[in-house]
Coordinates of C-alpha atoms in Angstrom, one line a residue:
Chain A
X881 CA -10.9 28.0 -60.2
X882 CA -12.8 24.8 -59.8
X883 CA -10.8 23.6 -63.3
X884 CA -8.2 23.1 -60.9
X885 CA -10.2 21.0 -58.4
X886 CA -9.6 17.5 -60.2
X887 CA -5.7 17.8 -59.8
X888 CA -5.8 19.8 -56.6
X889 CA -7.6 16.3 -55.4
X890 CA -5.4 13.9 -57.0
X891 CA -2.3 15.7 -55.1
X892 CA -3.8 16.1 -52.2
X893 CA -4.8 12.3 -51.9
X894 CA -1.0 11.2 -53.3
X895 CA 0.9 13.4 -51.4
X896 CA -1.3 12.9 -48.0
X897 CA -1.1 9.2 -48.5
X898 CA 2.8 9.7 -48.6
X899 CA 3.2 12.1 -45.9
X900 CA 1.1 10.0 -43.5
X901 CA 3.1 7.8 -42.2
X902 CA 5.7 10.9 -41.3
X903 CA 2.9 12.3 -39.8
X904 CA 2.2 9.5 -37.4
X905 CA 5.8 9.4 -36.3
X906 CA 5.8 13.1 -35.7
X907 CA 2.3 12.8 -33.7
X908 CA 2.8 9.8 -31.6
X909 CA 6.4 11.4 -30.4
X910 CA 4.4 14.6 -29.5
X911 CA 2.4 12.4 -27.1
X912 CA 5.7 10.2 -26.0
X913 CA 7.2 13.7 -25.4
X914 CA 4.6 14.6 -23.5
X915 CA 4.1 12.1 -21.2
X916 CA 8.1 10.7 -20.6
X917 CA 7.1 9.5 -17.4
X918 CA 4.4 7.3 -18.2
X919 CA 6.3 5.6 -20.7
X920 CA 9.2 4.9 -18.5
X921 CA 7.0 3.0 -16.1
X922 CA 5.1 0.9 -19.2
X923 CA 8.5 1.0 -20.9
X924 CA 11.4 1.7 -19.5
X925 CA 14.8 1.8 -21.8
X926 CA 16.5 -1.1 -21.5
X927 CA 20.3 -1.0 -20.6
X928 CA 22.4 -3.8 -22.2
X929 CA 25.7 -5.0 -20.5
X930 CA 28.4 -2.4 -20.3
X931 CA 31.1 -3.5 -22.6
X932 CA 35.3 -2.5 -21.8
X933 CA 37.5 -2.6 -25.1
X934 CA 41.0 -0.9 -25.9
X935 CA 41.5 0.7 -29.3
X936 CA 44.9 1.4 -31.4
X937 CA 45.9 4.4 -32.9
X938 CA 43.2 6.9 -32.4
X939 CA 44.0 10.3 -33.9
X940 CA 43.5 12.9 -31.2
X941 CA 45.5 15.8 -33.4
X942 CA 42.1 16.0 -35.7
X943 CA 38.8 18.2 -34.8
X944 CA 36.8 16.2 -32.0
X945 CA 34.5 15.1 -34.9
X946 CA 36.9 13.5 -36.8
X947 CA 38.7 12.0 -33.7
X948 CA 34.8 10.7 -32.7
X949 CA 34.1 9.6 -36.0
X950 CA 37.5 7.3 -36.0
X951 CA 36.6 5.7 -32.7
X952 CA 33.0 4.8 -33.9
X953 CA 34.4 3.2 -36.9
X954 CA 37.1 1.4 -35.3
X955 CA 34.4 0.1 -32.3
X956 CA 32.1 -0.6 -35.9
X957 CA 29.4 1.9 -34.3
X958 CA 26.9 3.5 -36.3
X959 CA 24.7 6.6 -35.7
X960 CA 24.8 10.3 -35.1
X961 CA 27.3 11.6 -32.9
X962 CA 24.6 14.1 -31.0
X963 CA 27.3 16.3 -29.4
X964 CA 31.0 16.0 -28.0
X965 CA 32.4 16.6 -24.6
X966 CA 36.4 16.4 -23.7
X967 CA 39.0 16.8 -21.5
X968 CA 42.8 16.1 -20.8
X969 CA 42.0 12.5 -19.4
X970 CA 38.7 11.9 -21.3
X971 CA 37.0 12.3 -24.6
X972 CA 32.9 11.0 -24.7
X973 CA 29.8 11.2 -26.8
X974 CA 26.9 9.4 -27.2
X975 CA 25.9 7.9 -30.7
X976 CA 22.3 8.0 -31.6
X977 CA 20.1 5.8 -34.3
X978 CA 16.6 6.2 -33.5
X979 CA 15.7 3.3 -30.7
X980 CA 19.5 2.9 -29.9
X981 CA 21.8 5.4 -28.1
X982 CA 25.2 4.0 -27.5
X983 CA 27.8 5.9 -25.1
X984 CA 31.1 5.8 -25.8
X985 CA 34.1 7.2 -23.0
X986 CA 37.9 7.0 -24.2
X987 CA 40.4 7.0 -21.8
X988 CA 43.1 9.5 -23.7
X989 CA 46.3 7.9 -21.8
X990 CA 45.5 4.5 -21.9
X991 CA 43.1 4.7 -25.0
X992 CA 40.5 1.7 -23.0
X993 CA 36.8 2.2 -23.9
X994 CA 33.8 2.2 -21.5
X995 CA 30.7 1.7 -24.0
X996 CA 27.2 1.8 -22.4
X997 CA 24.2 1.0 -24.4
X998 CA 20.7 1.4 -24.4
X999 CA 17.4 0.4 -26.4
X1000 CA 14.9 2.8 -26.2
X1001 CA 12.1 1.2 -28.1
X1002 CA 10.1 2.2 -30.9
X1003 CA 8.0 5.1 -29.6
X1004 CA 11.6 7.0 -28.2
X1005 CA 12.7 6.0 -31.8
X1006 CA 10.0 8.9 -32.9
X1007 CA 10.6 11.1 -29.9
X1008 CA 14.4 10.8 -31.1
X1009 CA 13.6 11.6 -35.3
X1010 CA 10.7 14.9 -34.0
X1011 CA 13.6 16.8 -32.4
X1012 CA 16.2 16.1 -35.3
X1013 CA 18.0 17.9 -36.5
X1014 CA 17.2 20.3 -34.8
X1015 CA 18.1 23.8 -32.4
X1016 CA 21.7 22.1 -31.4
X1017 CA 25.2 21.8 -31.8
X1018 CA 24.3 22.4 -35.4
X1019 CA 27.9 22.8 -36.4
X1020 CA 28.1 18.3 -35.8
X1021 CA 25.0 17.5 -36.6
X1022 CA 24.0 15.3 -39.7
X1023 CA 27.5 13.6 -39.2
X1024 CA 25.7 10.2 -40.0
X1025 CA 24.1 9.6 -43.1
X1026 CA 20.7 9.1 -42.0
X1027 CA 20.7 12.1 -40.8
X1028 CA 21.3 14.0 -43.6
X1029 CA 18.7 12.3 -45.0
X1030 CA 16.3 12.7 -42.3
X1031 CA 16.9 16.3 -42.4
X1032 CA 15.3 16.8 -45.8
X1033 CA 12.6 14.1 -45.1
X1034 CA 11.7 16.3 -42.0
X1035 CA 11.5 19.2 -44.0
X1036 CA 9.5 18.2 -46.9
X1037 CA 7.2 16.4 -44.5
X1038 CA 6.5 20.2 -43.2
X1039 CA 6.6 21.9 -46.6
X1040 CA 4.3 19.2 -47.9
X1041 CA 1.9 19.3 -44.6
X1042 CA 1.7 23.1 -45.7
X1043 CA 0.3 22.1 -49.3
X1044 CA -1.8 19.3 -47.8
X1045 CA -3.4 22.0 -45.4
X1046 CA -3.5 24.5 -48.2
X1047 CA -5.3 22.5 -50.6
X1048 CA -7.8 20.7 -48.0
X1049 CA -9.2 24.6 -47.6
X1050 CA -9.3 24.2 -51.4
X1051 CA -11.1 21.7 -51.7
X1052 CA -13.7 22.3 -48.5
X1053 CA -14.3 25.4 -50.3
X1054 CA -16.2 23.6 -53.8
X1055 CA -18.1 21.7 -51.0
X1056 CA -21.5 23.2 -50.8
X1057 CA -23.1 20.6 -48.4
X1058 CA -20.4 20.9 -45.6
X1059 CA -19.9 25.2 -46.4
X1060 CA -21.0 25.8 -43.3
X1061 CA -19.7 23.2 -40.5
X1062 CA -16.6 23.7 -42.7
X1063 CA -16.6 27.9 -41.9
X1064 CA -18.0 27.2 -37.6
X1065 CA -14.4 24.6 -37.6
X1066 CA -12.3 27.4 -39.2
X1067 CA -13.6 30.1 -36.5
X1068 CA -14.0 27.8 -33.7
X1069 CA -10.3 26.8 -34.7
X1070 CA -9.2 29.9 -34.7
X1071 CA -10.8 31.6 -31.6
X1072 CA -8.9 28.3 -29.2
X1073 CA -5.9 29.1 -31.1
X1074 CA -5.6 32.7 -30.5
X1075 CA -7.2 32.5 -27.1
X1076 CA -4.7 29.9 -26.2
X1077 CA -1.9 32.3 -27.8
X1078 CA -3.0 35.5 -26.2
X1079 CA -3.0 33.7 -22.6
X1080 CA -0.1 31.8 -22.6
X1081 CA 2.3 35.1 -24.5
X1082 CA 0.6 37.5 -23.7
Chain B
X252 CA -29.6 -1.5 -39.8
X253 CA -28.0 -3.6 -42.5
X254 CA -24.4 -4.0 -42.1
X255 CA -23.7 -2.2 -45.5
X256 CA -25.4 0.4 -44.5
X257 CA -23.5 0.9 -41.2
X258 CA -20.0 0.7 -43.3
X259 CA -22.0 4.1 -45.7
X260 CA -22.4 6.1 -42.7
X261 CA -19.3 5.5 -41.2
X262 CA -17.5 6.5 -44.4
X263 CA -19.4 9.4 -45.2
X264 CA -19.0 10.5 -40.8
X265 CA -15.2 9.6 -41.6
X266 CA -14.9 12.0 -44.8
X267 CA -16.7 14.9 -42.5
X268 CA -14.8 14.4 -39.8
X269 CA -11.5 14.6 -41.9
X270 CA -12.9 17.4 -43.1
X271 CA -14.0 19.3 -40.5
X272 CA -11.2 18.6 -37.9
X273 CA -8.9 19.2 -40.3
X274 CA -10.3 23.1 -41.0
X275 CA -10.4 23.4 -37.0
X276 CA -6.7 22.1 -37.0
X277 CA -5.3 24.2 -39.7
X278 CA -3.8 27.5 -38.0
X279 CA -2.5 24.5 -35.2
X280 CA -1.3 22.7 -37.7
X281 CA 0.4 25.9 -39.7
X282 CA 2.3 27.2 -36.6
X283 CA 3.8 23.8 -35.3
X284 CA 5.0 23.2 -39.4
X285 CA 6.5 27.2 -39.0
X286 CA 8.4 26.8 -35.6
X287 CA 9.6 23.0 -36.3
X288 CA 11.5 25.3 -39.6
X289 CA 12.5 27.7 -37.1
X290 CA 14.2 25.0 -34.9
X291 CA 15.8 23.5 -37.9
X292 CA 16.8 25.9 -39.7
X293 CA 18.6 28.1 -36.8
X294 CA 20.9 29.9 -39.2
X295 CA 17.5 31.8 -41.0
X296 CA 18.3 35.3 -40.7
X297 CA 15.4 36.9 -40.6
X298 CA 14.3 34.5 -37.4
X299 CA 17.1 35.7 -35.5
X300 CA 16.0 35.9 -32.0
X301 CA 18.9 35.2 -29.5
X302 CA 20.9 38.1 -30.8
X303 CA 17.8 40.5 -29.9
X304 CA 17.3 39.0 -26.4
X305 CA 16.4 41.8 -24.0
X306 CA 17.3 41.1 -20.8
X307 CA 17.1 43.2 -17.8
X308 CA 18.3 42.8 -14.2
X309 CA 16.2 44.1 -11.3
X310 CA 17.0 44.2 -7.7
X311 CA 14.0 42.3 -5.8
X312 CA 12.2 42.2 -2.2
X313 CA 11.0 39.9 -0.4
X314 CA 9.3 39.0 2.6
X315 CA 9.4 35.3 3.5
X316 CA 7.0 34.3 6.7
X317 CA 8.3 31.6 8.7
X318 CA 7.5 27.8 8.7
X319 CA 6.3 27.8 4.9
X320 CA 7.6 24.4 3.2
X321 CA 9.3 25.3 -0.4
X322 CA 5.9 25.0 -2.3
X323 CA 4.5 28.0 -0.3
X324 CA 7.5 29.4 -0.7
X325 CA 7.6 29.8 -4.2
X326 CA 4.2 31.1 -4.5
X327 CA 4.9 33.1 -2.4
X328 CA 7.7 34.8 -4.4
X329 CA 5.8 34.6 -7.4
X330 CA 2.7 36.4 -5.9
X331 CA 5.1 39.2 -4.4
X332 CA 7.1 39.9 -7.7
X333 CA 3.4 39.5 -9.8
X334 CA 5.1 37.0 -12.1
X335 CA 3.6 33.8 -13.4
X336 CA 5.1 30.7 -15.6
X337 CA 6.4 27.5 -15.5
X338 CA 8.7 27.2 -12.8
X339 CA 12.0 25.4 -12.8
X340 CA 15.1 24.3 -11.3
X341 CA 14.8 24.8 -8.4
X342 CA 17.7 25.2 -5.7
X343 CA 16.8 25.9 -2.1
X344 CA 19.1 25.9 0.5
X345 CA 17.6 27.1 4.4
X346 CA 19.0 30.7 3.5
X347 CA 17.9 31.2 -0.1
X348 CA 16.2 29.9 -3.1
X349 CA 17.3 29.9 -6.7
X350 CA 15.0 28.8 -9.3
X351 CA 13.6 29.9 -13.1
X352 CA 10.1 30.9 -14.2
X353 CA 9.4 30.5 -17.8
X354 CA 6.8 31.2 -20.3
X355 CA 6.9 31.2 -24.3
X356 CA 9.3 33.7 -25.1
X357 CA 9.9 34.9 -21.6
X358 CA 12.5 33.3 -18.6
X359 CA 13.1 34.8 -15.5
X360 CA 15.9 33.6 -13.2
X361 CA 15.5 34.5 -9.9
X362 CA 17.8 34.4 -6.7
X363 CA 16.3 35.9 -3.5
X364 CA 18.2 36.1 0.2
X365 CA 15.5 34.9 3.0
X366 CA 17.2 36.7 5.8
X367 CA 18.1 39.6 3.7
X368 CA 14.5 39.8 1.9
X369 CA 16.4 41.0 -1.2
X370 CA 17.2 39.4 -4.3
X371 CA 17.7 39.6 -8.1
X372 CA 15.6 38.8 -10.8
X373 CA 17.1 38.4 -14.1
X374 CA 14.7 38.4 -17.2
X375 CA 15.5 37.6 -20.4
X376 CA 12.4 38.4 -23.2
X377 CA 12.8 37.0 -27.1
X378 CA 11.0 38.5 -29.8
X379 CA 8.1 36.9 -32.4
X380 CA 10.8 34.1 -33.3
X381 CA 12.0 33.4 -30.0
X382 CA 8.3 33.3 -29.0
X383 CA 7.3 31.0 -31.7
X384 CA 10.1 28.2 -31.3
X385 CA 9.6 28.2 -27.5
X386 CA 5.8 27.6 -28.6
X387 CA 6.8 24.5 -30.2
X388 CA 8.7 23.2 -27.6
X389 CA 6.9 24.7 -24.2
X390 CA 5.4 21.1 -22.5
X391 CA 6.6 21.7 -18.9
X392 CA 8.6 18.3 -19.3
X393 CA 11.2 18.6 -16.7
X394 CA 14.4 16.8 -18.6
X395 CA 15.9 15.3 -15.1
X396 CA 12.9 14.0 -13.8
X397 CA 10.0 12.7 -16.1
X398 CA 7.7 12.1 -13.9
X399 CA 7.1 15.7 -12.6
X400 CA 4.5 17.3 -14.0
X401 CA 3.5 21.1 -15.1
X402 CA 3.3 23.4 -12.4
X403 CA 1.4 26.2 -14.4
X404 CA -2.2 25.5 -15.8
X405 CA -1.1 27.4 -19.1
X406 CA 1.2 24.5 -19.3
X407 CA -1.1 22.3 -18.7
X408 CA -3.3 23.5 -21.0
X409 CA -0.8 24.1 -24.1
X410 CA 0.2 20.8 -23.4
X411 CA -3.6 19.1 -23.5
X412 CA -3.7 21.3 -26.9
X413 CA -0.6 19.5 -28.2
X414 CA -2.0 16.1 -27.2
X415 CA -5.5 17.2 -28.9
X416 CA -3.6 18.4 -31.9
X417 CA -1.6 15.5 -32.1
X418 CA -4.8 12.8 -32.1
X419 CA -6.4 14.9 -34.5
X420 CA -2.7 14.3 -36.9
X421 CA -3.5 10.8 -36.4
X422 CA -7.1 10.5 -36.8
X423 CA -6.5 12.9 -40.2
X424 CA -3.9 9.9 -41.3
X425 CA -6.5 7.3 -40.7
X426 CA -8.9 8.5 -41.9
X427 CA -7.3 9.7 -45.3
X428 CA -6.3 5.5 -45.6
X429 CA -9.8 4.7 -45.2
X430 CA -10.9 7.9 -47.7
X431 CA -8.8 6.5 -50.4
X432 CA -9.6 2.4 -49.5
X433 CA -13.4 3.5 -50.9
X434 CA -11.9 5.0 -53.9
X435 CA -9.3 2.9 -54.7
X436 CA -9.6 1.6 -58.1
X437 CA -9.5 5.4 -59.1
X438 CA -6.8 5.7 -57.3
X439 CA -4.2 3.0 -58.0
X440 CA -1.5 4.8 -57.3
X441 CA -2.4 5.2 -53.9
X442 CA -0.9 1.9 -53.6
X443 CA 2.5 3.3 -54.3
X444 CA 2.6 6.4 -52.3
X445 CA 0.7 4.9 -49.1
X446 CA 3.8 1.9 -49.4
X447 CA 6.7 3.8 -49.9
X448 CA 5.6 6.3 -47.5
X449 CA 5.5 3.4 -44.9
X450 CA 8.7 1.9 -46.4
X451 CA 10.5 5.0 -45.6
X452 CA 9.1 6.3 -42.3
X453 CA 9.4 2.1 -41.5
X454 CA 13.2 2.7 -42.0
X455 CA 13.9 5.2 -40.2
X456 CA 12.0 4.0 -36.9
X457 CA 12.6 -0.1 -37.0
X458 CA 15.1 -0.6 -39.9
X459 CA 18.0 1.7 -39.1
X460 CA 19.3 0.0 -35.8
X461 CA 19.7 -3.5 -37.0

């Protein structure tokens, strides 16, 4: 086994040096998430001027997508539609990049546009990119191209967390010197994490 | 102490600390990685949880004192029907209160008549999937209002963890930087990976919007 400890070492050092920047952008939204209130009072989002245009020729006789994709690229908007909502007078949806979410509300009849925008900041920016793509209205989502990259990145970020955390028990274990601390943070670790499990599921 | 030596010990404290809270992190750090699949990847099969809900609807009672404000009611509910959990949206009108009571994997919805002292409590359970993609999401963080906290200390408390495990992320990143830093010329394509990780990551959060 401990052939395989010079390259288990090199990849773990590569592919965490890679990984951690994801890492931070996953861990400081986990704390913006967390505490939404706080940062609206340090930070709050920013709303820019509401802004009234009228558009040509949009094609309602399409899926909603498509009719929501035309309007973004006709206003020159870009993002990812996060979801859709409609009805005979209105169609609206918000488009998302991370930092920026833009709403859009198109009179059907008269075809005017009511487009609110707000800048979030940084730190939503990573609140926005943890909880994509995620749980919802999956059958739209990764409509923008960033998306569909950020869905792979998010999941080799995980997959490649999994190795990183595989091969750090690896490695510990060729460590004579910190054997034992190493084995009291594996139990102490686990005992919190199934005494937190067992209360809170039960 | 020289300075030199200072900068030895805190490398070799930094490389034992990566260590150490990173073997103390690791089952953390496995089931967040597990459930943030889960939420992705909805359309898993064999994480089907929705389709299994159980959900069963019981007929309550209740006996509501006068003069309690809407606080004491609720507990007082909750005590009555021996049901704990984050509680949620709340709707009380002089007559009767409507609200939720949630834990990982479990939700109850309950409606109960003040005058009548009867009620209905709806409960809706999810199995091992359901349970682990709640986990991953269960912060008490009320989505109208931000600034209301938890109400449940298991909340609370799952939330502190997340905060914990989420400094111990960072300090893991760090530290990793300042591991390689020492080791460097070794290491020279560290370089690479640490930039275009950066470049990337740096994209997505500052880059995309402009």
């Amino acid at each position: 086994m401990k052939k395989y400890y010079p390259p288990v070492r090199t990849l773990h050092l590569y592919i965490g040096l890679f990984v951690s920047p994801f890492v931070l952008i996953f861990s400081i939204s986990v704390l913006v998430l967390n505490h939404a209130g706080y940062l609206n009072s340090v930070m709050p989002v920013k709303r820019l001027p509401v802004i009234k245009t009228h558009l040509d020729k949009i094609p309602y006789d399409t899926s909603d997508l498509q009719t929501a994709k035309a309007i973004t690229q006709k206003l020159g908007i870009k993002g990812e539609i996060d979801f859709i909502s409609k009805n005979d007078d209105h169609i609206s949806f918000p488009v998302t990049l991370p930092g920026e979410r833009t709403k859009i509300e198109v009179n059907k009849h008269t075809n005017e546009v009511l487009i609110t925008r707000d800048e979030e900041g940084v730190l939503r920016a990573t609140n926005y990119l943890h909880k994509m793509p995620g749980p919802h209205n999956t059958q739209i989502r990764g409509n923008a191209t960033f998306m569909k990259t950020w869905r792979l990145l998010a999941d080799m970020v995980v997959y490649l967390l999994l190795f990183l955390s595989a091969s750090g028990i690896f490695l510990w274990y060729f460590l004579k010197a910190e054997r034992k601390l190493g084995w009291l943070a594996i139990i102490s670790g686990a005992i919190i994490f199934t005494g937190l499990l067992l209360f809170i599921i039960g | 102490m020289t300075y030199k030596t200072l900068i030895k010990k805190l490398t070799y404290s930094n490389r034992r600390l990566h260590i150490h809270i990173g073997l103390f992190l690791v089952l953390f750090i496995w089931l967040f990685s597990f459930s943030g699949l889960l939420l992705n990847h909805g359309n898993w099969k064999f994480a089907s949880f929705w389709d299994e809900r159980k959900e069963k609807t019981i007929e309550i009672t209740v006996s509501i004192p006068a003069g309690l404000d809407s606080i004491q009611v609720l507990k007082t509910i909750l005590s009555q029907l021996k049901i704990v959990g984050e509680v949620n949206n709340v709707k009380m009108t002089p007559d009767s209160v409507d609200f939720s009571v949630a834990y990982p994997g479990h939700v109850s919805n309950i409606h109960a008549d003040f005058k009548k002292g009867t009620g209905i409590q709806k409960e809706l359970s999810y199995n091992i999937w359901g349970k682990l993609r709640t986990l991953h999401t269960f912060n008490g963080a009320n989505r109208d209002n931000a600034d209301v906290e938890p109400n449940w200390l298991l909340t609370r408390v799952w939330r502190f963890s997340m905060d914990a495990i989420a400094v111990g992320l960072i300090f893991l990143s760090v530290s990793s930087w300042i591991m390689w830093y020492k080791i460097r010329q070794n290491y020279l394509w560290g370089y690479l990976a640490l930039i275009a990780g950066f470049a990337l990551a740096g994209w997505f959060v500052y880059l995309l919007k402009l």
